[in-house]
Coordinates of C-alpha atoms in Angstrom, one line a residue:
X727 CA 73.1 65.8 80.2
X728 CA 70.0 65.4 77.9
X729 CA 69.4 61.7 78.6
X730 CA 67.9 60.1 81.7
X731 CA 70.4 57.7 83.2
X732 CA 70.9 55.8 86.5
X733 CA 74.3 55.3 88.2
X734 CA 74.5 51.9 89.8
X735 CA 77.0 51.1 92.5
X736 CA 77.7 47.4 92.9
X737 CA 79.5 45.5 95.7
X738 CA 80.6 41.8 95.6
X739 CA 83.1 39.3 94.3
X740 CA 83.3 38.0 90.7
X741 CA 81.5 41.0 89.3
X742 CA 83.2 40.7 85.9
X743 CA 81.2 37.8 84.7
X744 CA 77.9 39.3 85.7
X745 CA 78.7 42.7 84.2
X746 CA 80.0 41.1 80.9
X747 CA 76.8 39.1 80.5
X748 CA 74.8 42.2 81.3
X749 CA 76.7 44.3 78.6
X750 CA 75.7 41.8 75.9
X751 CA 72.0 42.9 76.2
X752 CA 72.2 46.2 78.0
X753 CA 74.3 49.3 77.0
X754 CA 76.6 50.3 79.9
X755 CA 78.2 53.8 80.3
X756 CA 81.1 55.1 82.3
X757 CA 82.2 51.9 84.0
X758 CA 84.8 52.4 86.8
X759 CA 86.3 50.2 89.5
X760 CA 86.4 52.0 92.8
X761 CA 87.8 49.1 94.8
X762 CA 88.5 45.5 94.0
X763 CA 85.0 44.6 95.1
X764 CA 83.1 47.8 94.3
X765 CA 82.2 49.1 90.8
X766 CA 80.1 51.9 89.3
X767 CA 78.5 52.3 85.9
X768 CA 75.6 54.0 84.3
X769 CA 72.6 52.6 82.3
X770 CA 69.6 54.0 80.7
X771 CA 66.9 54.8 83.3
X772 CA 64.3 52.6 81.7
X773 CA 66.5 49.5 82.3
X774 CA 67.6 50.3 85.9
X775 CA 65.0 48.2 87.8
X776 CA 65.5 45.2 85.5
X777 CA 69.2 45.4 85.9
X778 CA 69.0 45.7 89.7
X779 CA 67.0 42.4 89.8
X780 CA 69.5 40.7 87.5
X781 CA 72.5 41.8 89.6
X782 CA 70.9 40.8 92.9
X783 CA 69.9 37.5 91.3
X784 CA 73.6 36.7 90.7
X785 CA 74.5 37.4 94.4
X786 CA 75.7 40.9 94.0
X787 CA 74.8 43.8 96.4
X788 CA 73.4 46.9 94.7
X789 CA 74.7 49.6 97.1
X790 CA 73.0 52.6 95.5
X791 CA 70.9 53.8 92.5
X792 CA 71.2 57.5 91.6
X793 CA 69.1 58.8 88.6
X794 CA 69.8 62.0 86.8
X795 CA 68.7 63.8 83.7
X796 CA 66.0 66.3 82.5
X797 CA 63.1 64.4 83.9
X798 CA 64.6 64.2 87.3
X799 CA 65.6 67.8 87.4
X800 CA 62.0 68.8 86.6
X801 CA 60.7 66.4 89.2
X802 CA 63.0 67.8 91.9
X803 CA 62.2 71.3 90.9
X804 CA 58.5 70.9 91.4
X805 CA 59.1 69.0 94.6
X806 CA 60.4 72.3 95.9
X807 CA 57.0 73.9 95.6
X808 CA 57.5 75.9 98.8
X809 CA 60.7 77.4 97.5
X810 CA 59.0 78.4 94.2
X811 CA 56.1 79.9 96.0
X812 CA 58.5 81.9 98.2
X813 CA 60.5 83.2 95.3
X814 CA 57.3 84.2 93.5
X815 CA 56.0 85.9 96.6
X816 CA 59.3 87.8 97.1
X817 CA 59.3 88.9 93.5
X818 CA 55.7 90.2 93.7
X819 CA 56.4 91.9 97.0
X820 CA 59.5 93.5 95.6
X821 CA 57.7 94.8 92.5
X822 CA 54.9 96.3 94.6
X823 CA 57.0 97.9 97.3
X824 CA 59.5 99.3 94.7
X825 CA 56.9 101.9 93.7
X826 CA 57.1 103.5 97.2
X827 CA 59.5 106.2 98.3
X828 CA 61.3 105.2 101.5
X829 CA 63.9 107.9 101.9
X830 CA 64.7 111.6 101.0
X831 CA 68.3 112.6 100.6
X832 CA 69.5 116.2 100.1
X833 CA 73.0 117.1 99.0
X834 CA 75.0 120.2 98.0
X835 CA 74.3 122.6 100.9
X836 CA 75.3 122.9 104.6
X837 CA 73.9 120.3 107.0
X838 CA 71.3 122.7 108.4
X839 CA 70.2 123.8 105.0
X840 CA 69.8 120.2 103.8
X841 CA 67.7 119.3 106.9
X842 CA 65.4 122.3 106.2
X843 CA 64.9 121.2 102.6
X844 CA 64.4 117.6 103.6
X845 CA 61.7 118.5 106.2
X846 CA 60.0 120.8 103.8
X847 CA 59.7 118.1 101.1
X848 CA 58.4 115.5 103.6
X849 CA 55.7 118.0 104.8
X850 CA 54.7 118.7 101.1
X851 CA 54.5 115.1 99.9
X852 CA 50.8 114.0 99.7
X853 CA 51.8 110.4 98.7
X854 CA 54.7 108.0 98.9
X855 CA 53.9 106.5 95.5
X856 CA 56.3 107.5 92.8
X857 CA 53.7 108.0 90.1
X858 CA 51.9 110.5 92.3
X859 CA 55.1 112.6 92.8
X860 CA 56.2 115.3 90.3
X861 CA 60.0 116.0 90.5
X862 CA 59.4 119.2 88.5
X863 CA 56.9 120.5 91.0
X864 CA 59.3 119.7 93.9
X865 CA 62.1 121.7 92.2
X866 CA 59.8 124.7 91.8
X867 CA 58.7 124.5 95.4
X868 CA 62.2 124.3 96.8
X869 CA 63.5 127.1 94.6
X870 CA 60.6 129.4 95.5
X871 CA 60.8 128.8 99.3
X872 CA 64.5 129.0 100.0
X873 CA 66.6 132.1 99.3
X874 CA 69.9 130.2 99.8
X875 CA 69.1 128.0 96.8
X876 CA 70.1 129.3 93.3
X877 CA 69.1 126.1 91.5
X878 CA 68.0 122.6 92.4
X879 CA 67.4 119.2 90.7
X880 CA 65.2 116.4 92.0
X881 CA 65.3 112.8 90.8
X882 CA 64.2 109.3 91.8
X883 CA 67.1 106.9 92.6
X884 CA 65.8 103.5 93.6
X885 CA 63.3 104.1 96.4
X886 CA 64.8 107.5 97.3
X887 CA 64.2 111.1 96.3
X888 CA 67.6 112.7 95.7
X889 CA 67.8 116.5 95.8
X890 CA 70.9 118.3 94.7
X891 CA 71.2 121.9 95.8
X892 CA 73.3 124.7 94.3
X893 CA 73.5 127.4 97.1
X894 CA 73.4 131.1 96.3
X895 CA 76.7 132.9 96.9
X896 CA 77.0 136.5 98.1
X897 CA 79.9 138.7 97.1
X898 CA 82.5 139.2 99.8
X899 CA 81.7 142.9 100.2
X900 CA 78.0 142.0 101.0
X901 CA 78.9 139.5 103.7
X902 CA 77.9 139.9 107.3
X903 CA 78.4 137.9 110.5
X904 CA 82.1 137.4 110.2
X905 CA 83.9 135.4 112.9
X906 CA 86.9 136.7 114.7
X907 CA 90.4 135.4 113.8
X908 CA 91.5 133.1 116.6
X909 CA 94.7 131.4 117.5
X910 CA 95.0 127.7 116.6
X911 CA 98.0 127.1 118.9
X912 CA 99.6 128.0 122.2
X913 CA 102.6 130.3 121.8
X914 CA 104.3 133.6 122.0
X915 CA 103.7 136.2 119.2
X916 CA 106.9 137.3 117.5
X917 CA 105.6 139.1 114.4
X918 CA 102.3 140.8 113.3
X919 CA 101.1 142.0 109.8
X920 CA 97.5 143.2 110.1
X921 CA 95.6 143.3 106.8
X922 CA 92.1 143.9 107.8
X923 CA 90.1 144.1 111.1
X924 CA 90.9 145.2 114.6
X925 CA 94.0 143.8 116.3
X926 CA 93.6 142.2 119.8
X927 CA 97.2 141.2 120.4
X928 CA 100.8 142.5 120.4
X929 CA 104.3 141.2 119.8
X930 CA 105.5 139.4 122.9
X931 CA 102.0 138.4 124.1
X932 CA 101.5 134.8 125.2
X933 CA 98.3 133.4 123.6
X934 CA 96.5 130.1 124.0
X935 CA 94.5 128.1 121.5
X936 CA 91.1 129.8 120.9
X937 CA 92.2 133.3 121.9
X938 CA 91.0 136.2 119.7
X939 CA 93.8 137.7 117.6
X940 CA 91.8 140.0 115.2
X941 CA 88.2 141.1 115.6
X942 CA 85.9 141.2 112.5
X943 CA 85.3 145.0 112.4
X944 CA 87.0 148.3 111.9
X945 CA 86.1 151.7 113.5
X946 CA 86.4 155.0 111.5
X947 CA 87.4 158.4 112.9
X948 CA 83.8 159.2 113.8
X949 CA 83.4 156.0 115.9
X950 CA 81.2 154.1 113.4
X951 CA 81.8 150.4 113.3
X952 CA 81.9 148.4 110.0
X953 CA 81.9 144.6 109.7
X954 CA 84.8 143.2 107.7
X955 CA 86.5 139.8 107.3
X956 CA 89.5 139.7 109.6
X957 CA 92.8 139.0 107.9
X958 CA 96.4 139.0 109.3
X959 CA 99.7 137.2 109.1
X960 CA 100.7 136.5 112.7
X961 CA 103.8 134.5 113.5
X962 CA 104.5 133.0 116.9
X963 CA 106.9 130.7 118.7
X964 CA 104.7 127.6 119.3
X965 CA 105.4 124.8 121.7
X966 CA 104.6 121.3 120.4
X967 CA 104.7 118.6 123.0
X968 CA 104.6 114.8 123.0
X969 CA 104.7 112.3 125.8
X970 CA 105.8 108.6 125.9
X971 CA 105.3 106.3 128.9
X972 CA 107.4 103.2 129.5
X973 CA 106.9 100.5 132.1
X974 CA 109.8 98.2 133.0
X975 CA 107.3 95.4 133.7
X976 CA 104.1 95.1 131.8
X977 CA 101.5 92.6 130.6
X978 CA 100.9 92.6 126.9
X979 CA 97.7 91.2 125.4
X980 CA 97.6 90.7 121.7
X981 CA 95.7 88.9 118.9
X982 CA 97.3 85.8 117.5
X983 CA 95.7 86.2 114.0
X984 CA 93.3 83.3 114.5
X985 CA 89.6 84.0 114.4
X986 CA 86.2 82.4 114.1
X987 CA 83.0 84.0 112.7
X988 CA 79.5 83.4 113.8
X989 CA 76.8 84.5 111.3
X990 CA 73.1 85.1 112.0
X991 CA 70.2 86.3 109.8
X992 CA 67.7 88.2 111.8
X993 CA 64.1 89.2 111.0
X994 CA 63.2 91.8 113.6
X995 CA 64.5 90.1 116.8
X996 CA 64.0 86.6 115.5
X997 CA 67.0 84.5 114.4
X998 CA 66.0 82.7 111.2
X999 CA 69.4 81.3 110.3
X1000 CA 72.6 80.8 112.3
X1001 CA 76.0 79.4 111.5
X1002 CA 78.1 79.0 114.7
X1003 CA 81.6 77.5 114.7
X1004 CA 83.2 75.7 117.6
X1005 CA 85.2 78.3 119.7
X1006 CA 88.2 76.4 121.0
X1007 CA 90.3 79.4 122.0
X1008 CA 91.4 79.5 125.6
X1009 CA 91.0 83.2 125.6
X1010 CA 89.4 85.5 123.1
X1011 CA 87.7 88.9 122.5
X1012 CA 84.9 89.5 120.1
X1013 CA 83.5 92.2 117.8
X1014 CA 79.9 92.4 116.6
X1015 CA 78.8 93.9 113.3
X1016 CA 75.1 94.3 112.2
X1017 CA 74.0 95.5 108.8
X1018 CA 70.9 95.5 106.6
X1019 CA 70.8 92.4 104.5
X1020 CA 68.4 94.0 101.9
X1021 CA 68.2 97.6 100.8
X1022 CA 64.8 97.9 99.1
X1023 CA 62.6 95.3 100.8
X1024 CA 60.3 96.4 103.6
X1025 CA 61.1 93.2 105.6
X1026 CA 63.9 94.2 108.1
X1027 CA 66.3 91.4 107.3
X1028 CA 69.7 92.0 109.1
X1029 CA 73.0 90.1 109.0
X1030 CA 74.7 89.9 112.4
X1031 CA 78.3 88.8 112.5
X1032 CA 80.2 88.1 115.7
X1033 CA 84.0 87.7 115.2
X1034 CA 85.9 85.9 117.9
X1035 CA 89.7 86.7 117.9
X1036 CA 92.1 84.5 119.8
X1037 CA 94.3 86.5 122.2
X1038 CA 97.3 85.7 124.2
X1039 CA 98.9 87.4 127.2
X1040 CA 102.6 87.9 127.7
X1041 CA 104.7 89.2 130.5
X1042 CA 107.4 91.7 129.4
X1043 CA 110.4 92.8 131.4
X1044 CA 112.2 95.6 129.6
X1045 CA 114.5 98.0 131.6
X1046 CA 114.1 101.6 130.5
X1047 CA 117.9 102.0 130.0
X1048 CA 117.8 99.4 127.3
X1049 CA 115.2 101.3 125.2
X1050 CA 115.8 104.8 126.4
X1051 CA 116.7 106.3 123.0
X1052 CA 113.7 104.6 121.3
X1053 CA 111.3 106.0 123.9
X1054 CA 112.7 109.5 123.5
X1055 CA 112.4 109.2 119.7
X1056 CA 108.7 108.1 120.0
X1057 CA 108.0 111.1 122.2
X1058 CA 109.6 113.4 119.7
X1059 CA 107.6 112.0 116.8
X1060 CA 104.4 112.6 118.8
X1061 CA 105.3 116.2 119.2
X1062 CA 106.2 116.6 115.6
X1063 CA 102.8 115.3 114.5
X1064 CA 101.4 118.7 115.2
X1065 CA 103.9 120.5 113.0
X1066 CA 103.5 121.6 109.3
X1067 CA 106.1 121.3 106.6
X1068 CA 106.6 125.1 106.6
X1069 CA 107.4 125.3 110.3
X1070 CA 110.9 126.3 111.4
X1071 CA 112.2 124.3 114.3
X1072 CA 113.9 126.7 116.8
X1073 CA 114.6 124.4 119.8
X1074 CA 114.1 120.9 121.1
X1075 CA 114.3 119.5 124.7
X1076 CA 112.9 116.8 126.8
X1077 CA 112.5 115.9 130.5
X1078 CA 112.5 112.5 132.2
X1079 CA 110.5 111.5 135.3
X1080 CA 110.2 108.1 136.9
X1081 CA 108.6 106.2 139.8
X1082 CA 107.5 102.7 140.6
X1083 CA 108.9 101.2 137.4
X1084 CA 107.3 103.8 135.3
X1085 CA 109.3 106.3 133.1
X1086 CA 107.8 109.3 131.5
X1087 CA 109.4 111.3 128.6
X1088 CA 108.0 114.7 127.9
X1089 CA 109.4 116.2 124.7
X1090 CA 108.9 119.8 123.6
X1091 CA 109.7 121.2 120.2
X1092 CA 109.6 125.0 119.7
X1093 CA 108.7 126.1 116.2
X1094 CA 108.0 129.3 114.4
X1095 CA 104.7 129.3 112.6
X1096 CA 101.7 131.3 111.4
X1097 CA 99.0 130.9 114.1
X1098 CA 96.1 132.8 112.4
X1099 CA 93.0 130.7 111.7

C-alpha cells in the first residue's frame, strides 16, 4: 500500500446514521460489519483524529485505531535501531572474519598420509589471512616434501584450505610389505588352488577366522626368500549360525509416534533463546542433538534440540508353540545374513533349548564358499 491509512474499529448501536453522515464529508474505504454492533473501515491518516472525535461525540466507542503505510513502515523500522545496529555489526564482523582460514582439509590419500600433509601445511603457514597465503607455493611444498604424492592441488573453499592429493602408485612387481592371505570364516578346507605364495594349510584342515592360509613369500631351491603377493583359491565348508531368543512372557516398551521438541540456541554455555513445549506424556524417553548454528562466524552459536518421545509399556504373553515356526525362520535368516549369492548350501539344522519361559533357537547353515581374503 502506497497511501497512509488508519483502520478504525467502532462499537455501538445506531452506527449507520453516524457513518453515513461521516461519508458525506470524509472518504471511507473497505467498510465491513464484523458483528451487529461492531464495524471496521479505513480512512486517510490525516483525518483519523478528527473522525475519532466525531464518532465519540455521537456516543460511539472507538475500539482501536491502526495506522499503516510507507510512513509508518519507515517509523517502525527506525524504532528498531538496536536490530539495525546488530545486523550491521554482524555483517561487518562476517566480512572481516571471512578473510581468515579456519580449517585445513586434505583429500585423496590414506588417512595417515592426509594427516601428515595437513600437519605439514599447518606448520608452514605464517599467516591465517587468505591474501598472505599462496596456493601455488603450498602445492610446490607438498609435492617436494612427500614422495607418495604424484600431483596436488590447493584451493580456498570458504574459510578452508582444501588439498586434493593424487598418490604415486608403484607397479606390482616393485611392491613390498605384502600381508599374508588369511581366512575370513570358520570352516573346513575342501579344495586348494595355490597361485602364488607359500601355503600354510591342507585339505581337511579346520581353520578359524584370521588364520593364515598363504604366506606372502616364496623360497627358491637355494633357500633365498622373495616377497610376493599371496594368491590362492581356497574353498571350505563354512558354518554360518544365527540365534533367536523367545520369551513366553515379556514386557514390551515402544514409542507411540507422538513427540515434543525443545529448541535452544546456545552461545558458549549460555542459553540465549529457548522454546519449550508442555510435556504432558505420562512416560517418555528423550534424545538430544547439538549442531553448529553458523559455519563461518567465529561466535560459537549452537542449536540444541531435545526430542521427547511418548512411550507405552505392554505386557505380552505368547507361548512358544504358537510362534515356533516364525522364531525358527528368524534364526535361519540371521544365519543367512553372512552368506554370499555364490555360496552353495550343503546342509541346514537347528537345535532348541529352553528354561524358565525362555526358548533359544540355534540355527546352523553349512555352505561351500571361497574363504581367501
